[in-house]
């Protein structure tokens, strides 16, 4: 009797926790969407901000976000995928791989404000890139590197050993085996990792604001400063420039993140289904 | 020959993360340590006054350390029980249809930009707390509640993995002894997943300690040491984030010094988390 009652109370609490978590998620997404969507128009998405963002649109910040995310992935993807291939196919567990893993895990735990400080002192000041797409992109690349390494490693590990054996038996070298057997099969997993990394780049503020700057103009070159949507949203809200525009920008941010997540989870689901079929 | 070249190239990419970590450590320390040495380490850590732009500047970061501790432990008070409960829900209780929904939902929770959470704290929770509990609203409590939800995904993901990794045989043994489902969870699954759960909590702690922009938006940014959760405060991170925009000279160096302190805290937490994560892997192999 008491056992059954304890269980009922405990399970009630657990259900409540799950419902609460989903409710908070719905509240955050719902509130921003309900207050933000009405202010979104074509003009808002394609126009330039005026009066520091009080009026006008957010086009330059959309460009800034996409460009910065793209630059960071262009740098981080080859590095991360290469690292994952090395760790899974080219070496055995050793002191070196343990050191590499320690580096990757530690990098994943470094807070974004530290990346911001580092990017500012190293890329912006020491390498004299100034507040720029390049400095911001490089900083973000280091930030998302662990995500890409980890997801690629996981994807490669799910490739059946038989693929490798068949490839070798046909006389392939290690690199031929990797490029023809392992990578094609691991591709959906790798793409998922890259998409999630793009999501991190879109959401980031602290690491970006001190490396890419807050300029509201459209960038002209890799050395131009840019402002991302997340940074724009932060400035609108904290400096009390316009609550209406903040909600609208926030809604665009949420829609972007939602899309990224939907694409990533549908890829994961397809991946899992394929593995089950095997 | 070509094969060997590729191997070397791949090794070089693999060293990327390690080199990045080395560069970060070197440059942050190089920019921050000189001022800490000038002020004196103890003075820097225990000084209660932060006034970097005064004629006789004061560089004491105790208010930020205390603020960070308040906020971090406050967010754990909310994030740990909630996160554990949700993880148990996902592994043990959720009906299959809901279980399928939970994973992307938690992933979305992790994907929402931290500035959005900060904004919700600023515009929704702070006025609510001001109206119901008093105080200025922008406070440790507001920050801790929102941060508690922000660290949920970290805690959930790692504890969920740890619980799923508990061998079926252990569970079956407990069921065979006549345990109820709850007794299996509390007496077998959670203890067996202990080290993974602790690692998740430590990593969640690291996230709370490191969060910056959302904290700036919610915590009120007062340099006084808070004595109640309803008071505003400032943290190691929020102070860097707020003042970096205009700081120069010694002031900027002091912010990097604050970064050094934060970095050391975080690396200790990371090292702790890795030792806890490693343990279940070995015990699973022997089981």
JSON list of C-alpha atoms in Angstrom, two decimals, chain A residues 53-207:
[
{"chain": "A", "resi": 53, "resn": "UNK", "atom": "CA", "xyz": [16.98, 50.08, -35.01]},
{"chain": "A", "resi": 54, "resn": "UNK", "atom": "CA", "xyz": [13.98, 51.97, -33.67]},
{"chain": "A", "resi": 55, "resn": "UNK", "atom": "CA", "xyz": [12.58, 51.99, -37.18]},
{"chain": "A", "resi": 56, "resn": "UNK", "atom": "CA", "xyz": [13.22, 50.12, -40.38]},
{"chain": "A", "resi": 57, "resn": "UNK", "atom": "CA", "xyz": [14.22, 46.50, -40.81]},
{"chain": "A", "resi": 58, "resn": "UNK", "atom": "CA", "xyz": [16.95, 44.02, -39.95]},
{"chain": "A", "resi": 59, "resn": "UNK", "atom": "CA", "xyz": [18.34, 43.01, -43.36]},
{"chain": "A", "resi": 60, "resn": "UNK", "atom": "CA", "xyz": [22.01, 43.76, -42.55]},
{"chain": "A", "resi": 61, "resn": "UNK", "atom": "CA", "xyz": [21.79, 41.68, -39.37]},
{"chain": "A", "resi": 62, "resn": "UNK", "atom": "CA", "xyz": [20.34, 38.74, -41.32]},
{"chain": "A", "resi": 63, "resn": "UNK", "atom": "CA", "xyz": [23.24, 39.03, -43.77]},
{"chain": "A", "resi": 64, "resn": "UNK", "atom": "CA", "xyz": [25.67, 39.36, -40.86]},
{"chain": "A", "resi": 65, "resn": "UNK", "atom": "CA", "xyz": [24.31, 36.24, -39.17]},
{"chain": "A", "resi": 66, "resn": "UNK", "atom": "CA", "xyz": [24.44, 34.11, -42.31]},
{"chain": "A", "resi": 67, "resn": "UNK", "atom": "CA", "xyz": [27.89, 35.32, -43.37]},
{"chain": "A", "resi": 68, "resn": "UNK", "atom": "CA", "xyz": [29.38, 34.87, -39.91]},
{"chain": "A", "resi": 69, "resn": "UNK", "atom": "CA", "xyz": [27.85, 31.41, -39.54]},
{"chain": "A", "resi": 70, "resn": "UNK", "atom": "CA", "xyz": [29.07, 30.41, -43.00]},
{"chain": "A", "resi": 71, "resn": "UNK", "atom": "CA", "xyz": [32.63, 31.64, -42.42]},
{"chain": "A", "resi": 72, "resn": "UNK", "atom": "CA", "xyz": [32.85, 29.84, -39.09]},
{"chain": "A", "resi": 73, "resn": "UNK", "atom": "CA", "xyz": [31.62, 26.58, -40.65]},
{"chain": "A", "resi": 74, "resn": "UNK", "atom": "CA", "xyz": [33.96, 26.90, -43.64]},
{"chain": "A", "resi": 75, "resn": "UNK", "atom": "CA", "xyz": [36.81, 26.94, -41.15]},
{"chain": "A", "resi": 76, "resn": "UNK", "atom": "CA", "xyz": [35.49, 24.53, -38.52]},
{"chain": "A", "resi": 77, "resn": "UNK", "atom": "CA", "xyz": [34.05, 21.80, -40.79]},
{"chain": "A", "resi": 78, "resn": "UNK", "atom": "CA", "xyz": [37.30, 20.65, -42.48]},
{"chain": "A", "resi": 79, "resn": "UNK", "atom": "CA", "xyz": [39.16, 20.91, -39.18]},
{"chain": "A", "resi": 80, "resn": "UNK", "atom": "CA", "xyz": [36.50, 19.05, -37.22]},
{"chain": "A", "resi": 81, "resn": "UNK", "atom": "CA", "xyz": [35.84, 16.33, -39.79]},
{"chain": "A", "resi": 82, "resn": "UNK", "atom": "CA", "xyz": [39.58, 15.82, -40.28]},
{"chain": "A", "resi": 83, "resn": "UNK", "atom": "CA", "xyz": [40.08, 15.51, -36.54]},
{"chain": "A", "resi": 84, "resn": "UNK", "atom": "CA", "xyz": [37.24, 13.01, -36.26]},
{"chain": "A", "resi": 85, "resn": "UNK", "atom": "CA", "xyz": [38.62, 10.90, -39.13]},
{"chain": "A", "resi": 86, "resn": "UNK", "atom": "CA", "xyz": [42.03, 10.92, -37.49]},
{"chain": "A", "resi": 87, "resn": "UNK", "atom": "CA", "xyz": [40.62, 9.89, -34.11]},
{"chain": "A", "resi": 88, "resn": "UNK", "atom": "CA", "xyz": [38.47, 7.08, -35.48]},
{"chain": "A", "resi": 89, "resn": "UNK", "atom": "CA", "xyz": [40.33, 5.68, -38.50]},
{"chain": "A", "resi": 90, "resn": "UNK", "atom": "CA", "xyz": [43.97, 6.67, -38.29]},
{"chain": "A", "resi": 91, "resn": "UNK", "atom": "CA", "xyz": [45.08, 5.97, -34.77]},
{"chain": "A", "resi": 92, "resn": "UNK", "atom": "CA", "xyz": [44.64, 3.83, -31.72]},
{"chain": "A", "resi": 93, "resn": "UNK", "atom": "CA", "xyz": [43.89, 5.07, -28.24]},
{"chain": "A", "resi": 94, "resn": "UNK", "atom": "CA", "xyz": [47.09, 6.54, -26.90]},
{"chain": "A", "resi": 95, "resn": "UNK", "atom": "CA", "xyz": [48.36, 9.37, -24.76]},
{"chain": "A", "resi": 96, "resn": "UNK", "atom": "CA", "xyz": [48.09, 11.65, -27.80]},
{"chain": "A", "resi": 97, "resn": "UNK", "atom": "CA", "xyz": [44.45, 10.82, -28.54]},
{"chain": "A", "resi": 98, "resn": "UNK", "atom": "CA", "xyz": [43.66, 11.27, -24.87]},
{"chain": "A", "resi": 99, "resn": "UNK", "atom": "CA", "xyz": [45.27, 14.71, -24.97]},
{"chain": "A", "resi": 100, "resn": "UNK", "atom": "CA", "xyz": [43.28, 15.57, -28.10]},
{"chain": "A", "resi": 101, "resn": "UNK", "atom": "CA", "xyz": [40.06, 14.41, -26.48]},
{"chain": "A", "resi": 102, "resn": "UNK", "atom": "CA", "xyz": [40.86, 16.40, -23.35]},
{"chain": "A", "resi": 103, "resn": "UNK", "atom": "CA", "xyz": [41.43, 19.47, -25.53]},
{"chain": "A", "resi": 104, "resn": "UNK", "atom": "CA", "xyz": [38.16, 18.97, -27.38]},
{"chain": "A", "resi": 105, "resn": "UNK", "atom": "CA", "xyz": [36.13, 18.40, -24.23]},
{"chain": "A", "resi": 106, "resn": "UNK", "atom": "CA", "xyz": [37.68, 21.36, -22.45]},
{"chain": "A", "resi": 107, "resn": "UNK", "atom": "CA", "xyz": [37.09, 23.60, -25.45]},
{"chain": "A", "resi": 108, "resn": "UNK", "atom": "CA", "xyz": [33.43, 22.56, -25.39]},
{"chain": "A", "resi": 109, "resn": "UNK", "atom": "CA", "xyz": [33.19, 23.71, -21.77]},
{"chain": "A", "resi": 110, "resn": "UNK", "atom": "CA", "xyz": [34.85, 27.09, -22.25]},
{"chain": "A", "resi": 111, "resn": "UNK", "atom": "CA", "xyz": [32.19, 29.81, -21.79]},
{"chain": "A", "resi": 112, "resn": "UNK", "atom": "CA", "xyz": [31.44, 32.03, -24.76]},
{"chain": "A", "resi": 113, "resn": "UNK", "atom": "CA", "xyz": [32.56, 35.19, -22.96]},
{"chain": "A", "resi": 114, "resn": "UNK", "atom": "CA", "xyz": [36.06, 33.66, -22.71]},
{"chain": "A", "resi": 115, "resn": "UNK", "atom": "CA", "xyz": [35.97, 33.01, -26.47]},
{"chain": "A", "resi": 116, "resn": "UNK", "atom": "CA", "xyz": [34.92, 36.64, -26.86]},
{"chain": "A", "resi": 117, "resn": "UNK", "atom": "CA", "xyz": [37.85, 37.87, -24.73]},
{"chain": "A", "resi": 118, "resn": "UNK", "atom": "CA", "xyz": [40.26, 35.60, -26.58]},
{"chain": "A", "resi": 119, "resn": "UNK", "atom": "CA", "xyz": [38.95, 36.55, -30.03]},
{"chain": "A", "resi": 120, "resn": "UNK", "atom": "CA", "xyz": [39.24, 40.20, -29.09]},
{"chain": "A", "resi": 121, "resn": "UNK", "atom": "CA", "xyz": [42.82, 40.02, -27.80]},
{"chain": "A", "resi": 122, "resn": "UNK", "atom": "CA", "xyz": [44.09, 37.52, -30.41]},
{"chain": "A", "resi": 123, "resn": "UNK", "atom": "CA", "xyz": [42.22, 38.00, -33.69]},
{"chain": "A", "resi": 124, "resn": "UNK", "atom": "CA", "xyz": [41.00, 41.60, -33.33]},
{"chain": "A", "resi": 125, "resn": "UNK", "atom": "CA", "xyz": [44.04, 43.12, -31.60]},
{"chain": "A", "resi": 126, "resn": "UNK", "atom": "CA", "xyz": [47.10, 40.86, -31.91]},
{"chain": "A", "resi": 127, "resn": "UNK", "atom": "CA", "xyz": [46.51, 39.76, -35.51]},
{"chain": "A", "resi": 128, "resn": "UNK", "atom": "CA", "xyz": [45.05, 43.20, -36.30]},
{"chain": "A", "resi": 129, "resn": "UNK", "atom": "CA", "xyz": [41.90, 41.96, -37.99]},
{"chain": "A", "resi": 130, "resn": "UNK", "atom": "CA", "xyz": [39.82, 44.57, -36.21]},
{"chain": "A", "resi": 131, "resn": "UNK", "atom": "CA", "xyz": [36.13, 43.94, -35.50]},
{"chain": "A", "resi": 132, "resn": "UNK", "atom": "CA", "xyz": [35.39, 41.95, -38.60]},
{"chain": "A", "resi": 133, "resn": "UNK", "atom": "CA", "xyz": [33.65, 39.00, -40.20]},
{"chain": "A", "resi": 134, "resn": "UNK", "atom": "CA", "xyz": [37.00, 37.22, -40.23]},
{"chain": "A", "resi": 135, "resn": "UNK", "atom": "CA", "xyz": [37.74, 37.75, -36.52]},
{"chain": "A", "resi": 136, "resn": "UNK", "atom": "CA", "xyz": [34.18, 36.82, -35.53]},
{"chain": "A", "resi": 137, "resn": "UNK", "atom": "CA", "xyz": [34.11, 33.84, -37.88]},
{"chain": "A", "resi": 138, "resn": "UNK", "atom": "CA", "xyz": [37.41, 32.48, -36.59]},
{"chain": "A", "resi": 139, "resn": "UNK", "atom": "CA", "xyz": [36.28, 32.89, -32.97]},
{"chain": "A", "resi": 140, "resn": "UNK", "atom": "CA", "xyz": [33.00, 31.14, -33.68]},
{"chain": "A", "resi": 141, "resn": "UNK", "atom": "CA", "xyz": [34.85, 28.40, -35.59]},
{"chain": "A", "resi": 142, "resn": "UNK", "atom": "CA", "xyz": [36.86, 27.52, -32.49]},
{"chain": "A", "resi": 143, "resn": "UNK", "atom": "CA", "xyz": [33.65, 27.56, -30.46]},
{"chain": "A", "resi": 144, "resn": "UNK", "atom": "CA", "xyz": [31.75, 25.13, -32.67]},
{"chain": "A", "resi": 145, "resn": "UNK", "atom": "CA", "xyz": [34.75, 22.89, -33.40]},
{"chain": "A", "resi": 146, "resn": "UNK", "atom": "CA", "xyz": [34.02, 20.45, -30.53]},
{"chain": "A", "resi": 147, "resn": "UNK", "atom": "CA", "xyz": [30.40, 20.03, -31.71]},
{"chain": "A", "resi": 148, "resn": "UNK", "atom": "CA", "xyz": [31.55, 19.08, -35.21]},
{"chain": "A", "resi": 149, "resn": "UNK", "atom": "CA", "xyz": [34.30, 16.74, -33.98]},
{"chain": "A", "resi": 150, "resn": "UNK", "atom": "CA", "xyz": [31.93, 14.97, -31.60]},
{"chain": "A", "resi": 151, "resn": "UNK", "atom": "CA", "xyz": [29.02, 14.49, -34.02]},
{"chain": "A", "resi": 152, "resn": "UNK", "atom": "CA", "xyz": [31.32, 13.38, -36.84]},
{"chain": "A", "resi": 153, "resn": "UNK", "atom": "CA", "xyz": [33.04, 10.88, -34.57]},
{"chain": "A", "resi": 154, "resn": "UNK", "atom": "CA", "xyz": [29.69, 9.46, -33.53]},
{"chain": "A", "resi": 155, "resn": "UNK", "atom": "CA", "xyz": [28.55, 9.27, -37.15]},
{"chain": "A", "resi": 156, "resn": "UNK", "atom": "CA", "xyz": [31.73, 7.50, -38.25]},
{"chain": "A", "resi": 157, "resn": "UNK", "atom": "CA", "xyz": [31.50, 5.00, -35.40]},
{"chain": "A", "resi": 158, "resn": "UNK", "atom": "CA", "xyz": [28.05, 3.87, -36.60]},
{"chain": "A", "resi": 159, "resn": "UNK", "atom": "CA", "xyz": [29.48, 2.85, -40.01]},
{"chain": "A", "resi": 160, "resn": "UNK", "atom": "CA", "xyz": [29.58, -0.98, -39.97]},
{"chain": "A", "resi": 161, "resn": "UNK", "atom": "CA", "xyz": [33.02, -2.59, -39.86]},
{"chain": "A", "resi": 162, "resn": "UNK", "atom": "CA", "xyz": [32.06, -4.73, -42.86]},
{"chain": "A", "resi": 163, "resn": "UNK", "atom": "CA", "xyz": [32.12, -1.62, -45.09]},
{"chain": "A", "resi": 164, "resn": "UNK", "atom": "CA", "xyz": [35.76, -1.13, -44.21]},
{"chain": "A", "resi": 165, "resn": "UNK", "atom": "CA", "xyz": [36.61, -4.80, -44.69]},
{"chain": "A", "resi": 166, "resn": "UNK", "atom": "CA", "xyz": [34.98, -4.92, -48.12]},
{"chain": "A", "resi": 167, "resn": "UNK", "atom": "CA", "xyz": [36.77, -1.76, -49.13]},
{"chain": "A", "resi": 168, "resn": "UNK", "atom": "CA", "xyz": [40.15, -3.13, -48.02]},
{"chain": "A", "resi": 169, "resn": "UNK", "atom": "CA", "xyz": [39.50, -6.47, -49.69]},
{"chain": "A", "resi": 170, "resn": "UNK", "atom": "CA", "xyz": [39.05, -4.61, -52.97]},
{"chain": "A", "resi": 171, "resn": "UNK", "atom": "CA", "xyz": [42.55, -3.24, -52.54]},
{"chain": "A", "resi": 172, "resn": "UNK", "atom": "CA", "xyz": [41.66, 0.24, -51.30]},
{"chain": "A", "resi": 173, "resn": "UNK", "atom": "CA", "xyz": [44.19, 2.26, -49.36]},
{"chain": "A", "resi": 174, "resn": "UNK", "atom": "CA", "xyz": [43.13, 3.64, -46.00]},
{"chain": "A", "resi": 175, "resn": "UNK", "atom": "CA", "xyz": [42.29, 7.04, -47.45]},
{"chain": "A", "resi": 176, "resn": "UNK", "atom": "CA", "xyz": [40.34, 5.48, -50.34]},
{"chain": "A", "resi": 177, "resn": "UNK", "atom": "CA", "xyz": [38.45, 3.40, -47.81]},
{"chain": "A", "resi": 178, "resn": "UNK", "atom": "CA", "xyz": [37.64, 6.52, -45.76]},
{"chain": "A", "resi": 179, "resn": "UNK", "atom": "CA", "xyz": [36.47, 8.58, -48.74]},
{"chain": "A", "resi": 180, "resn": "UNK", "atom": "CA", "xyz": [34.53, 5.85, -50.53]},
{"chain": "A", "resi": 181, "resn": "UNK", "atom": "CA", "xyz": [33.13, 3.74, -47.71]},
{"chain": "A", "resi": 182, "resn": "UNK", "atom": "CA", "xyz": [33.15, 5.61, -44.41]},
{"chain": "A", "resi": 183, "resn": "UNK", "atom": "CA", "xyz": [32.40, 9.24, -45.27]},
{"chain": "A", "resi": 184, "resn": "UNK", "atom": "CA", "xyz": [29.43, 8.68, -47.64]},
{"chain": "A", "resi": 185, "resn": "UNK", "atom": "CA", "xyz": [27.81, 6.48, -45.05]},
{"chain": "A", "resi": 186, "resn": "UNK", "atom": "CA", "xyz": [28.51, 8.94, -42.21]},
{"chain": "A", "resi": 187, "resn": "UNK", "atom": "CA", "xyz": [27.47, 11.99, -44.24]},
{"chain": "A", "resi": 188, "resn": "UNK", "atom": "CA", "xyz": [23.96, 12.54, -42.78]},
{"chain": "A", "resi": 189, "resn": "UNK", "atom": "CA", "xyz": [25.44, 12.49, -39.27]},
{"chain": "A", "resi": 190, "resn": "UNK", "atom": "CA", "xyz": [28.15, 14.94, -40.25]},
{"chain": "A", "resi": 191, "resn": "UNK", "atom": "CA", "xyz": [25.62, 17.26, -41.90]},
{"chain": "A", "resi": 192, "resn": "UNK", "atom": "CA", "xyz": [23.53, 17.16, -38.73]},
{"chain": "A", "resi": 193, "resn": "UNK", "atom": "CA", "xyz": [26.55, 18.24, -36.71]},
{"chain": "A", "resi": 194, "resn": "UNK", "atom": "CA", "xyz": [27.27, 21.08, -39.10]},
{"chain": "A", "resi": 195, "resn": "UNK", "atom": "CA", "xyz": [23.66, 22.28, -38.95]},
{"chain": "A", "resi": 196, "resn": "UNK", "atom": "CA", "xyz": [23.68, 22.20, -35.15]},
{"chain": "A", "resi": 197, "resn": "UNK", "atom": "CA", "xyz": [26.95, 24.14, -35.19]},
{"chain": "A", "resi": 198, "resn": "UNK", "atom": "CA", "xyz": [25.30, 26.75, -37.42]},
{"chain": "A", "resi": 199, "resn": "UNK", "atom": "CA", "xyz": [22.54, 26.98, -34.83]},
{"chain": "A", "resi": 200, "resn": "UNK", "atom": "CA", "xyz": [25.10, 27.71, -32.13]},
{"chain": "A", "resi": 201, "resn": "UNK", "atom": "CA", "xyz": [26.64, 30.42, -34.31]},
{"chain": "A", "resi": 202, "resn": "UNK", "atom": "CA", "xyz": [23.21, 31.99, -34.87]},
{"chain": "A", "resi": 203, "resn": "UNK", "atom": "CA", "xyz": [22.40, 32.03, -31.14]},
{"chain": "A", "resi": 204, "resn": "UNK", "atom": "CA", "xyz": [25.73, 33.33, -29.96]},
{"chain": "A", "resi": 205, "resn": "UNK", "atom": "CA", "xyz": [26.12, 36.83, -28.56]},
{"chain": "A", "resi": 206, "resn": "UNK", "atom": "CA", "xyz": [28.98, 37.17, -26.09]},
{"chain": "A", "resi": 207, "resn": "UNK", "atom": "CA", "xyz": [31.66, 35.75, -28.39]}
]
